[in-house]
Amino acid sequence: LTQEDLKRLAAYKAVAFVESGMVIGLGTGSTTAFAVEQIGQLLQQGKLKNIVGISTSKKTQEQALALGIPLSDLNTYPVLDLAIDGADEVDSKFNLVKGRGGSLLREKMVEGACLKFVVIVDESKIVENLGASGLPMPVEIVPFLDLYFEKEIGDLNFASDSILRIAGVVEHGMFIDMATTVVIASVAGIILKHK
Ligand code: DER
Protein backbone atom coordinates (compact mmCIF):
# COMPACT_ATOMS: atom_id res chain seq x y z
CA LEU A 1 0.00 0.00 0.00
CA THR A 2 1.50 3.32 -1.02
CA GLN A 3 0.98 6.51 1.00
CA GLU A 4 -1.43 7.57 -1.73
CA ASP A 5 -3.43 4.37 -1.23
CA LEU A 6 -3.62 5.12 2.50
CA LYS A 7 -4.80 8.69 1.87
CA ARG A 8 -7.47 7.39 -0.49
CA LEU A 9 -8.64 4.79 2.05
CA ALA A 10 -8.93 7.39 4.82
CA ALA A 11 -10.79 9.76 2.50
CA TYR A 12 -13.34 7.16 1.39
CA LYS A 13 -13.95 6.17 5.02
CA ALA A 14 -14.74 9.78 5.89
CA VAL A 15 -17.14 10.14 2.96
CA ALA A 16 -19.20 7.36 4.53
CA PHE A 17 -20.24 9.98 7.12
CA VAL A 18 -21.75 12.19 4.39
CA GLU A 19 -25.54 11.94 4.14
CA SER A 20 -27.86 13.42 1.52
CA GLY A 21 -28.97 16.95 2.34
CA MET A 22 -25.80 17.82 4.28
CA VAL A 23 -23.77 21.02 4.06
CA ILE A 24 -20.16 19.88 3.91
CA GLY A 25 -16.92 21.76 4.56
CA LEU A 26 -14.44 20.66 1.89
CA GLY A 27 -10.84 20.87 3.10
CA THR A 28 -7.65 21.35 1.12
CA GLY A 29 -4.78 19.02 0.35
CA SER A 30 -4.01 15.75 -1.38
CA THR A 31 -5.92 13.56 1.10
CA THR A 32 -9.09 15.64 0.97
CA ALA A 33 -8.92 15.72 -2.82
CA PHE A 34 -9.78 11.99 -2.74
CA ALA A 35 -12.78 12.72 -0.51
CA VAL A 36 -14.03 15.48 -2.82
CA GLU A 37 -13.62 13.13 -5.78
CA GLN A 38 -15.63 10.43 -4.01
CA ILE A 39 -18.42 12.86 -3.07
CA GLY A 40 -18.60 13.92 -6.71
CA GLN A 41 -18.83 10.29 -7.81
CA LEU A 42 -21.63 9.49 -5.37
CA LEU A 43 -23.56 12.57 -6.51
CA GLN A 44 -23.17 11.55 -10.14
CA GLN A 45 -24.35 8.01 -9.30
CA GLY A 46 -27.36 9.43 -7.45
CA LYS A 47 -26.20 7.74 -4.24
CA LEU A 48 -25.92 11.19 -2.60
CA LYS A 49 -28.40 14.01 -3.20
CA ASN A 50 -28.76 17.68 -2.23
CA ILE A 51 -25.22 18.16 -0.99
CA VAL A 52 -23.89 21.70 -0.60
CA GLY A 53 -20.10 22.13 -0.35
CA ILE A 54 -18.24 25.01 1.30
CA SER A 55 -14.69 25.04 -0.06
CA THR A 56 -11.58 26.11 1.86
CA SER A 57 -9.41 27.05 -1.12
CA LYS A 58 -9.52 27.93 -4.79
CA LYS A 59 -8.01 24.52 -5.55
CA THR A 60 -10.83 22.67 -3.79
CA GLN A 61 -13.40 25.03 -5.29
CA GLU A 62 -12.17 24.24 -8.79
CA GLN A 63 -12.12 20.50 -8.15
CA ALA A 64 -15.65 20.57 -6.67
CA LEU A 65 -17.05 22.65 -9.53
CA ALA A 66 -15.51 20.30 -12.09
CA LEU A 67 -17.23 17.40 -10.31
CA GLY A 68 -20.60 19.17 -10.25
CA ILE A 69 -20.69 19.56 -6.46
CA PRO A 70 -22.94 22.57 -5.71
CA LEU A 71 -21.01 25.17 -3.70
CA SER A 72 -22.05 27.90 -1.33
CA ASP A 73 -20.42 29.97 1.43
CA LEU A 74 -20.41 30.56 5.18
CA ASN A 75 -22.65 33.62 4.91
CA THR A 76 -25.39 31.44 3.44
CA TYR A 77 -24.66 28.48 5.75
CA PRO A 78 -23.12 29.72 9.04
CA VAL A 79 -23.37 26.20 10.52
CA LEU A 80 -22.23 23.13 8.59
CA ASP A 81 -23.13 19.51 9.26
CA LEU A 82 -19.68 18.10 8.61
CA ALA A 83 -16.22 19.11 7.45
CA ILE A 84 -13.62 16.76 6.02
CA ASP A 85 -9.95 17.80 5.89
CA GLY A 86 -6.43 16.50 6.15
CA ALA A 87 -3.73 17.53 8.60
CA ASP A 88 0.04 17.80 8.78
CA GLU A 89 0.21 16.51 12.36
CA VAL A 90 -2.35 14.92 14.72
CA ASP A 91 -1.65 14.32 18.42
CA SER A 92 -3.43 11.93 20.80
CA LYS A 93 -5.89 14.64 21.86
CA PHE A 94 -6.95 15.32 18.24
CA ASN A 95 -5.03 18.61 18.21
CA LEU A 96 -3.77 19.34 14.72
CA VAL A 97 -1.15 21.20 12.83
CA LYS A 98 -2.51 22.28 9.49
CA GLY A 99 -1.65 24.82 6.86
CA ARG A 100 1.44 23.46 5.22
CA GLY A 101 -0.79 23.29 2.14
CA GLY A 102 -1.26 27.02 2.50
CA SER A 103 -4.96 27.40 3.22
CA LEU A 104 -5.22 27.48 6.98
CA LEU A 105 -7.35 30.61 7.52
CA ARG A 106 -10.29 29.50 5.38
CA GLU A 107 -9.92 25.96 6.72
CA LYS A 108 -10.08 27.16 10.32
CA MET A 109 -13.11 29.36 9.59
CA VAL A 110 -15.02 26.54 7.87
CA GLU A 111 -13.98 23.83 10.30
CA GLY A 112 -14.80 26.09 13.22
CA ALA A 113 -18.38 26.37 11.88
CA CYS A 114 -19.17 22.67 11.60
CA LEU A 115 -20.91 20.28 13.97
CA LYS A 116 -18.54 17.44 13.09
CA PHE A 117 -14.98 17.80 11.85
CA VAL A 118 -13.53 14.58 10.41
CA VAL A 119 -9.75 14.62 9.96
CA ILE A 120 -8.31 12.18 7.43
CA VAL A 121 -4.67 11.20 7.61
CA ASP A 122 -2.27 8.45 6.74
CA GLU A 123 -0.30 7.13 9.69
CA SER A 124 2.73 9.34 8.91
CA LYS A 125 0.85 12.34 10.35
CA ILE A 126 0.46 10.92 13.87
CA VAL A 127 2.77 12.63 16.40
CA GLU A 128 3.31 12.48 20.16
CA ASN A 129 3.20 16.25 20.50
CA LEU A 130 2.47 19.00 18.00
CA GLY A 131 5.62 20.50 16.60
CA ALA A 132 7.33 17.12 16.98
CA SER A 133 8.04 17.03 13.26
CA GLY A 134 10.33 20.04 13.79
CA LEU A 135 8.78 21.63 10.73
CA PRO A 136 7.87 25.33 11.09
CA MET A 137 4.40 26.17 12.39
CA PRO A 138 2.33 27.65 9.55
CA VAL A 139 0.95 31.12 10.21
CA GLU A 140 -1.25 33.28 8.03
CA ILE A 141 -0.05 36.90 8.06
CA VAL A 142 -1.29 40.13 6.59
CA PRO A 143 0.09 40.06 3.02
CA PHE A 144 3.32 41.81 2.18
CA LEU A 145 4.66 41.67 5.72
CA ASP A 146 8.09 40.11 5.94
CA LEU A 147 7.29 38.72 9.32
CA TYR A 148 9.44 35.87 10.60
CA PHE A 149 9.75 34.36 14.04
CA GLU A 150 10.75 31.09 15.62
CA LYS A 151 8.48 29.72 18.31
CA GLU A 152 8.98 26.70 20.47
CA ILE A 153 5.57 25.08 21.02
CA GLY A 154 5.54 24.38 24.74
CA ASP A 155 2.09 24.79 26.16
CA LEU A 156 -0.25 24.75 23.14
CA ASN A 157 -2.63 27.39 24.45
CA PHE A 158 0.17 29.71 25.52
CA ALA A 159 1.83 29.31 22.10
CA SER A 160 -1.51 29.87 20.41
CA ASP A 161 -2.26 33.05 22.34
CA SER A 162 1.24 34.45 22.08
CA ILE A 163 1.43 33.90 18.31
CA LEU A 164 -1.94 35.59 17.76
CA ARG A 165 -0.80 38.60 19.76
CA ILE A 166 1.97 39.37 17.27
CA ALA A 167 0.75 42.28 15.13
CA GLY A 168 0.31 41.15 11.54
CA VAL A 169 -0.42 37.53 12.39
CA VAL A 170 -3.96 36.63 11.33
CA GLU A 171 -4.07 32.96 12.26
CA HIS A 172 -1.78 30.01 12.97
CA GLY A 173 -1.84 26.35 12.02
CA MET A 174 -2.65 24.85 15.42
CA PHE A 175 -6.22 23.54 15.40
CA ILE A 176 -6.74 22.92 19.11
CA ASP A 177 -9.76 20.90 20.27
CA MET A 178 -11.58 21.20 16.93
CA ALA A 179 -11.54 17.73 15.37
CA THR A 180 -14.35 15.39 16.48
CA THR A 181 -13.25 12.31 14.52
CA VAL A 182 -9.87 11.19 13.22
CA VAL A 183 -9.59 8.57 10.46
CA ILE A 184 -6.11 7.07 10.35
CA ALA A 185 -5.17 4.84 7.43
CA SER A 186 -2.27 2.53 8.26
CA VAL A 187 -0.89 -0.56 6.58
CA ALA A 188 -2.59 -2.50 9.39
CA GLY A 189 -5.97 -1.03 8.40
CA ILE A 190 -8.21 1.94 9.13
CA ILE A 191 -8.40 3.28 12.67
CA LEU A 192 -11.40 5.42 13.55
CA LYS A 193 -11.19 7.59 16.64
CA HIS A 194 -14.14 9.60 17.92
CA LYS A 195 -13.76 12.27 20.57
O1 DER B 1 -2.65 22.64 4.43
C1 DER B 1 -3.50 21.94 4.98
O2 DER B 1 -4.13 22.30 5.98
C2 DER B 1 -3.70 20.54 4.46
O3 DER B 1 -4.96 20.06 4.88
C3 DER B 1 -2.60 19.68 5.04
O4 DER B 1 -2.62 19.87 6.42
C4 DER B 1 -2.74 18.22 4.71
O5 DER B 1 -2.46 18.09 3.35
P1 DER B 1 -2.21 16.63 2.71
O6 DER B 1 -3.52 15.89 2.86
O7 DER B 1 -1.87 16.92 1.28
O8 DER B 1 -1.09 15.98 3.48
PDB file of N, CA and C in Angstrom, residues 3-18 30-32 34-35 82-96 98 116-127 178-195:
ATOM      1  N   GLN A   3       1.569   5.454   0.161  1.00  0.00           N
ATOM      2  CA  GLN A   3       0.979   6.512   0.998  1.00  0.00           C
ATOM      3  C   GLN A   3      -0.279   7.062   0.333  1.00  0.00           C
ATOM      4  N   GLU A   4      -0.256   7.084  -0.993  1.00  0.00           N
ATOM      5  CA  GLU A   4      -1.425   7.574  -1.729  1.00  0.00           C
ATOM      6  C   GLU A   4      -2.619   6.648  -1.510  1.00  0.00           C
ATOM      7  N   ASP A   5      -2.345   5.341  -1.496  1.00  0.00           N
ATOM      8  CA  ASP A   5      -3.433   4.374  -1.230  1.00  0.00           C
ATOM      9  C   ASP A   5      -4.032   4.634   0.152  1.00  0.00           C
ATOM     10  N   LEU A   6      -3.144   4.897   1.125  1.00  0.00           N
ATOM     11  CA  LEU A   6      -3.622   5.117   2.501  1.00  0.00           C
ATOM     12  C   LEU A   6      -4.468   6.381   2.577  1.00  0.00           C
ATOM     13  N   LYS A   7      -4.031   7.433   1.864  1.00  0.00           N
ATOM     14  CA  LYS A   7      -4.799   8.687   1.872  1.00  0.00           C
ATOM     15  C   LYS A   7      -6.184   8.456   1.275  1.00  0.00           C
ATOM     16  N   ARG A   8      -6.203   7.680   0.188  1.00  0.00           N
ATOM     17  CA  ARG A   8      -7.473   7.388  -0.493  1.00  0.00           C
ATOM     18  C   ARG A   8      -8.392   6.602   0.432  1.00  0.00           C
ATOM     19  N   LEU A   9      -7.831   5.620   1.134  1.00  0.00           N
ATOM     20  CA  LEU A   9      -8.637   4.793   2.049  1.00  0.00           C
ATOM     21  C   LEU A   9      -9.246   5.658   3.159  1.00  0.00           C
ATOM     22  N   ALA A  10      -8.420   6.522   3.730  1.00  0.00           N
ATOM     23  CA  ALA A  10      -8.926   7.388   4.823  1.00  0.00           C
ATOM     24  C   ALA A  10     -10.019   8.304   4.291  1.00  0.00           C
ATOM     25  N   ALA A  11      -9.813   8.824   3.091  1.00  0.00           N
ATOM     26  CA  ALA A  11     -10.788   9.762   2.502  1.00  0.00           C
ATOM     27  C   ALA A  11     -12.124   9.071   2.261  1.00  0.00           C
ATOM     28  N   TYR A  12     -12.096   7.880   1.696  1.00  0.00           N
ATOM     29  CA  TYR A  12     -13.339   7.162   1.392  1.00  0.00           C
ATOM     30  C   TYR A  12     -14.073   6.816   2.687  1.00  0.00           C
ATOM     31  N   LYS A  13     -13.329   6.508   3.726  1.00  0.00           N
ATOM     32  CA  LYS A  13     -13.952   6.166   5.021  1.00  0.00           C
ATOM     33  C   LYS A  13     -14.700   7.384   5.565  1.00  0.00           C
ATOM     34  N   ALA A  14     -14.094   8.548   5.376  1.00  0.00           N
ATOM     35  CA  ALA A  14     -14.737   9.781   5.887  1.00  0.00           C
ATOM     36  C   ALA A  14     -15.993  10.106   5.089  1.00  0.00           C
ATOM     37  N   VAL A  15     -15.973   9.818   3.802  1.00  0.00           N
ATOM     38  CA  VAL A  15     -17.143  10.142   2.964  1.00  0.00           C
ATOM     39  C   VAL A  15     -18.344   9.305   3.376  1.00  0.00           C
ATOM     40  N   ALA A  16     -18.088   8.197   4.043  1.00  0.00           N
ATOM     41  CA  ALA A  16     -19.196   7.360   4.532  1.00  0.00           C
ATOM     42  C   ALA A  16     -20.053   8.135   5.547  1.00  0.00           C
ATOM     43  N   PHE A  17     -19.477   9.182   6.148  1.00  0.00           N
ATOM     44  CA  PHE A  17     -20.243   9.982   7.118  1.00  0.00           C
ATOM     45  C   PHE A  17     -21.143  11.001   6.427  1.00  0.00           C
ATOM     46  N   VAL A  18     -20.969  11.172   5.116  1.00  0.00           N
ATOM     47  CA  VAL A  18     -21.750  12.193   4.393  1.00  0.00           C
ATOM     48  C   VAL A  18     -23.126  11.634   4.058  1.00  0.00           C
ATOM     49  N   SER A  30      -3.953  16.947  -0.534  1.00  0.00           N
ATOM     50  CA  SER A  30      -4.005  15.746  -1.380  1.00  0.00           C
ATOM     51  C   SER A  30      -4.938  14.680  -0.803  1.00  0.00           C
ATOM     52  N   THR A  31      -5.039  14.589   0.512  1.00  0.00           N
ATOM     53  CA  THR A  31      -5.920  13.559   1.101  1.00  0.00           C
ATOM     54  C   THR A  31      -7.382  13.940   0.865  1.00  0.00           C
ATOM     55  N   THR A  32      -7.704  15.194   1.138  1.00  0.00           N
ATOM     56  CA  THR A  32      -9.093  15.644   0.968  1.00  0.00           C
ATOM     57  C   THR A  32      -9.523  15.609  -0.491  1.00  0.00           C
ATOM     58  N   PHE A  34      -9.145  13.305  -2.507  1.00  0.00           N
ATOM     59  CA  PHE A  34      -9.780  11.993  -2.742  1.00  0.00           C
ATOM     60  C   PHE A  34     -11.211  11.989  -2.211  1.00  0.00           C
ATOM     61  N   ALA A  35     -11.420  12.672  -1.088  1.00  0.00           N
ATOM     62  CA  ALA A  35     -12.779  12.716  -0.508  1.00  0.00           C
ATOM     63  C   ALA A  35     -13.705  13.518  -1.412  1.00  0.00           C
ATOM     64  N   LEU A  82     -20.886  18.953   8.555  1.00  0.00           N
ATOM     65  CA  LEU A  82     -19.684  18.095   8.607  1.00  0.00           C
ATOM     66  C   LEU A  82     -18.576  18.776   7.815  1.00  0.00           C
ATOM     67  N   ALA A  83     -17.352  18.680   8.280  1.00  0.00           N
ATOM     68  CA  ALA A  83     -16.218  19.107   7.454  1.00  0.00           C
ATOM     69  C   ALA A  83     -15.243  17.936   7.375  1.00  0.00           C
ATOM     70  N   ILE A  84     -14.620  17.812   6.220  1.00  0.00           N
ATOM     71  CA  ILE A  84     -13.618  16.757   6.021  1.00  0.00           C
ATOM     72  C   ILE A  84     -12.331  17.457   5.580  1.00  0.00           C
ATOM     73  N   ASP A  85     -11.211  17.181   6.288  1.00  0.00           N
ATOM     74  CA  ASP A  85      -9.952  17.800   5.893  1.00  0.00           C
ATOM     75  C   ASP A  85      -8.775  16.976   6.391  1.00  0.00           C
ATOM     76  N   GLY A  86      -7.642  17.207   5.745  1.00  0.00           N
ATOM     77  CA  GLY A  86      -6.425  16.497   6.153  1.00  0.00           C
ATOM     78  C   GLY A  86      -5.727  17.264   7.265  1.00  0.00           C
ATOM     79  N   ALA A  87      -4.534  16.832   7.586  1.00  0.00           N
ATOM     80  CA  ALA A  87      -3.733  17.534   8.600  1.00  0.00           C
ATOM     81  C   ALA A  87      -2.266  17.203   8.360  1.00  0.00           C
ATOM     82  N   ASP A  88      -1.406  18.064   8.869  1.00  0.00           N
ATOM     83  CA  ASP A  88       0.039  17.799   8.783  1.00  0.00           C
ATOM     84  C   ASP A  88       0.513  16.990   9.982  1.00  0.00           C
ATOM     85  N   GLU A  89      -0.123  17.253  11.133  1.00  0.00           N
ATOM     86  CA  GLU A  89       0.207  16.513  12.358  1.00  0.00           C
ATOM     87  C   GLU A  89      -1.081  16.323  13.166  1.00  0.00           C
ATOM     88  N   VAL A  90      -1.219  15.182  13.812  1.00  0.00           N
ATOM     89  CA  VAL A  90      -2.348  14.918  14.720  1.00  0.00           C
ATOM     90  C   VAL A  90      -1.781  14.325  16.010  1.00  0.00           C
ATOM     91  N   ASP A  91      -2.136  14.917  17.174  1.00  0.00           N
ATOM     92  CA  ASP A  91      -1.646  14.323  18.420  1.00  0.00           C
ATOM     93  C   ASP A  91      -2.754  13.466  19.044  1.00  0.00           C
ATOM     94  N   SER A  92      -2.486  12.902  20.196  1.00  0.00           N
ATOM     95  CA  SER A  92      -3.428  11.933  20.796  1.00  0.00           C
ATOM     96  C   SER A  92      -4.710  12.616  21.278  1.00  0.00           C
ATOM     97  N   LYS A  93      -4.664  13.956  21.422  1.00  0.00           N
ATOM     98  CA  LYS A  93      -5.888  14.637  21.864  1.00  0.00           C
ATOM     99  C   LYS A  93      -6.637  15.263  20.688  1.00  0.00           C
ATOM    100  N   PHE A  94      -6.292  14.821  19.466  1.00  0.00           N
ATOM    101  CA  PHE A  94      -6.951  15.322  18.244  1.00  0.00           C
ATOM    102  C   PHE A  94      -6.551  16.772  17.924  1.00  0.00           C
ATOM    103  N   ASN A  95      -5.498  17.283  18.624  1.00  0.00           N
ATOM    104  CA  ASN A  95      -5.029  18.613  18.209  1.00  0.00           C
ATOM    105  C   ASN A  95      -4.254  18.458  16.911  1.00  0.00           C
ATOM    106  N   LEU A  96      -4.337  19.449  16.068  1.00  0.00           N
ATOM    107  CA  LEU A  96      -3.769  19.335  14.721  1.00  0.00           C
ATOM    108  C   LEU A  96      -2.776  20.454  14.441  1.00  0.00           C
ATOM    109  N   LYS A  98      -2.074  22.248  10.880  1.00  0.00           N
ATOM    110  CA  LYS A  98      -2.511  22.278   9.490  1.00  0.00           C
ATOM    111  C   LYS A  98      -1.913  23.513   8.844  1.00  0.00           C
ATOM    112  N   LYS A 116     -19.485  18.567  13.028  1.00  0.00           N
ATOM    113  CA  LYS A 116     -18.541  17.445  13.094  1.00  0.00           C
ATOM    114  C   LYS A 116     -17.352  17.769  12.183  1.00  0.00           C
ATOM    115  N   PHE A 117     -16.170  17.531  12.659  1.00  0.00           N
ATOM    116  CA  PHE A 117     -14.979  17.798  11.853  1.00  0.00           C
ATOM    117  C   PHE A 117     -14.181  16.499  11.783  1.00  0.00           C
ATOM    118  N   VAL A 118     -14.205  15.871  10.615  1.00  0.00           N
ATOM    119  CA  VAL A 118     -13.531  14.579  10.414  1.00  0.00           C
ATOM    120  C   VAL A 118     -12.182  14.824   9.764  1.00  0.00           C
ATOM    121  N   VAL A 119     -11.118  14.441  10.480  1.00  0.00           N
ATOM    122  CA  VAL A 119      -9.752  14.619   9.956  1.00  0.00           C
ATOM    123  C   VAL A 119      -9.297  13.308   9.322  1.00  0.00           C
ATOM    124  N   ILE A 120      -8.734  13.397   8.147  1.00  0.00           N
ATOM    125  CA  ILE A 120      -8.308  12.184   7.434  1.00  0.00           C
ATOM    126  C   ILE A 120      -6.803  12.242   7.189  1.00  0.00           C
ATOM    127  N   VAL A 121      -6.133  11.234   7.721  1.00  0.00           N
ATOM    128  CA  VAL A 121      -4.675  11.197   7.609  1.00  0.00           C
ATOM    129  C   VAL A 121      -4.173   9.786   7.334  1.00  0.00           C
ATOM    130  N   ASP A 122      -2.990   9.711   6.725  1.00  0.00           N
ATOM    131  CA  ASP A 122      -2.269   8.446   6.739  1.00  0.00           C
ATOM    132  C   ASP A 122      -1.416   8.460   8.011  1.00  0.00           C
ATOM    133  N   GLU A 123      -0.940   7.281   8.359  1.00  0.00           N
ATOM    134  CA  GLU A 123      -0.305   7.129   9.692  1.00  0.00           C
ATOM    135  C   GLU A 123       0.940   8.026   9.878  1.00  0.00           C
ATOM    136  N   SER A 124       1.496   8.526   8.773  1.00  0.00           N
ATOM    137  CA  SER A 124       2.725   9.338   8.908  1.00  0.00           C
ATOM    138  C   SER A 124       2.456  10.672   9.619  1.00  0.00           C
ATOM    139  N   LYS A 125       1.180  11.018   9.761  1.00  0.00           N
ATOM    140  CA  LYS A 125       0.851  12.340  10.355  1.00  0.00           C
ATOM    141  C   LYS A 125       0.708  12.258  11.876  1.00  0.00           C
ATOM    142  N   ILE A 126       0.708  11.058  12.429  1.00  0.00           N
ATOM    143  CA  ILE A 126       0.463  10.919  13.870  1.00  0.00           C
ATOM    144  C   ILE A 126       1.724  11.291  14.640  1.00  0.00           C
ATOM    145  N   VAL A 127       1.609  12.201  15.594  1.00  0.00           N
ATOM    146  CA  VAL A 127       2.773  12.630  16.403  1.00  0.00           C
ATOM    147  C   VAL A 127       2.441  12.550  17.890  1.00  0.00           C
ATOM    148  N   MET A 178     -10.564  20.957  17.980  1.00  0.00           N
ATOM    149  CA  MET A 178     -11.577  21.202  16.931  1.00  0.00           C
ATOM    150  C   MET A 178     -12.045  19.912  16.274  1.00  0.00           C
ATOM    151  N   ALA A 179     -11.162  18.977  16.063  1.00  0.00           N
ATOM    152  CA  ALA A 179     -11.543  17.733  15.372  1.00  0.00           C
ATOM    153  C   ALA A 179     -12.442  16.886  16.282  1.00  0.00           C
ATOM    154  N   THR A 180     -13.476  16.273  15.688  1.00  0.00           N
ATOM    155  CA  THR A 180     -14.346  15.395  16.481  1.00  0.00           C
ATOM    156  C   THR A 180     -14.083  13.934  16.154  1.00  0.00           C
ATOM    157  N   THR A 181     -13.549  13.685  14.944  1.00  0.00           N
ATOM    158  CA  THR A 181     -13.245  12.308  14.523  1.00  0.00           C
ATOM    159  C   THR A 181     -11.924  12.328  13.752  1.00  0.00           C
ATOM    160  N   VAL A 182     -11.096  11.325  14.005  1.00  0.00           N
ATOM    161  CA  VAL A 182      -9.865  11.190  13.216  1.00  0.00           C
ATOM    162  C   VAL A 182      -9.884   9.820  12.533  1.00  0.00           C
ATOM    163  N   VAL A 183      -9.669   9.826  11.231  1.00  0.00           N
ATOM    164  CA  VAL A 183      -9.589   8.575  10.460  1.00  0.00           C
ATOM    165  C   VAL A 183      -8.120   8.384  10.088  1.00  0.00           C
ATOM    166  N   ILE A 184      -7.529   7.318  10.607  1.00  0.00           N
ATOM    167  CA  ILE A 184      -6.105   7.070  10.352  1.00  0.00           C
ATOM    168  C   ILE A 184      -5.974   5.824   9.472  1.00  0.00           C
ATOM    169  N   ALA A 185      -5.384   6.000   8.310  1.00  0.00           N
ATOM    170  CA  ALA A 185      -5.171   4.840   7.434  1.00  0.00           C
ATOM    171  C   ALA A 185      -3.739   4.353   7.630  1.00  0.00           C
ATOM    172  N   SER A 186      -3.614   3.104   8.077  1.00  0.00           N
ATOM    173  CA  SER A 186      -2.274   2.531   8.265  1.00  0.00           C
ATOM    174  C   SER A 186      -2.204   1.217   7.492  1.00  0.00           C
ATOM    175  N   VAL A 187      -1.028   0.698   7.326  1.00  0.00           N
ATOM    176  CA  VAL A 187      -0.886  -0.559   6.585  1.00  0.00           C
ATOM    177  C   VAL A 187      -1.628  -1.680   7.319  1.00  0.00           C
ATOM    178  N   ALA A 188      -1.866  -1.469   8.630  1.00  0.00           N
ATOM    179  CA  ALA A 188      -2.593  -2.495   9.395  1.00  0.00           C
ATOM    180  C   ALA A 188      -4.099  -2.330   9.224  1.00  0.00           C
ATOM    181  N   GLY A 189      -4.527  -1.240   8.608  1.00  0.00           N
ATOM    182  CA  GLY A 189      -5.967  -1.033   8.398  1.00  0.00           C
ATOM    183  C   GLY A 189      -6.361   0.379   8.788  1.00  0.00           C
ATOM    184  N   ILE A 190      -7.684   0.598   8.830  1.00  0.00           N
ATOM    185  CA  ILE A 190      -8.208   1.938   9.132  1.00  0.00           C
ATOM    186  C   ILE A 190      -8.543   2.018  10.615  1.00  0.00           C
ATOM    187  N   ILE A 191      -8.061   3.066  11.254  1.00  0.00           N
ATOM    188  CA  ILE A 191      -8.398   3.284  12.671  1.00  0.00           C
ATOM    189  C   ILE A 191      -9.308   4.499  12.745  1.00  0.00           C
ATOM    190  N   LEU A 192     -10.455   4.321  13.389  1.00  0.00           N
ATOM    191  CA  LEU A 192     -11.405   5.423  13.552  1.00  0.00           C
ATOM    192  C   LEU A 192     -11.370   5.846  15.014  1.00  0.00           C
ATOM    193  N   LYS A 193     -11.180   7.137  15.255  1.00  0.00           N
ATOM    194  CA  LYS A 193     -11.192   7.593  16.644  1.00  0.00           C
ATOM    195  C   LYS A 193     -12.227   8.707  16.775  1.00  0.00           C
ATOM    196  N   HIS A 194     -13.162   8.538  17.670  1.00  0.00           N
ATOM    197  CA  HIS A 194     -14.140   9.604  17.923  1.00  0.00           C
ATOM    198  C   HIS A 194     -13.820  10.245  19.257  1.00  0.00           C
ATOM    199  N   LYS A 195     -14.052  11.574  19.325  1.00  0.00           N
ATOM    200  CA  LYS A 195     -13.759  12.270  20.570  1.00  0.00           C
ATOM    201  C   LYS A 195     -14.774  11.849  21.611  1.00  0.00           C
TER     202      LYS A 195
END
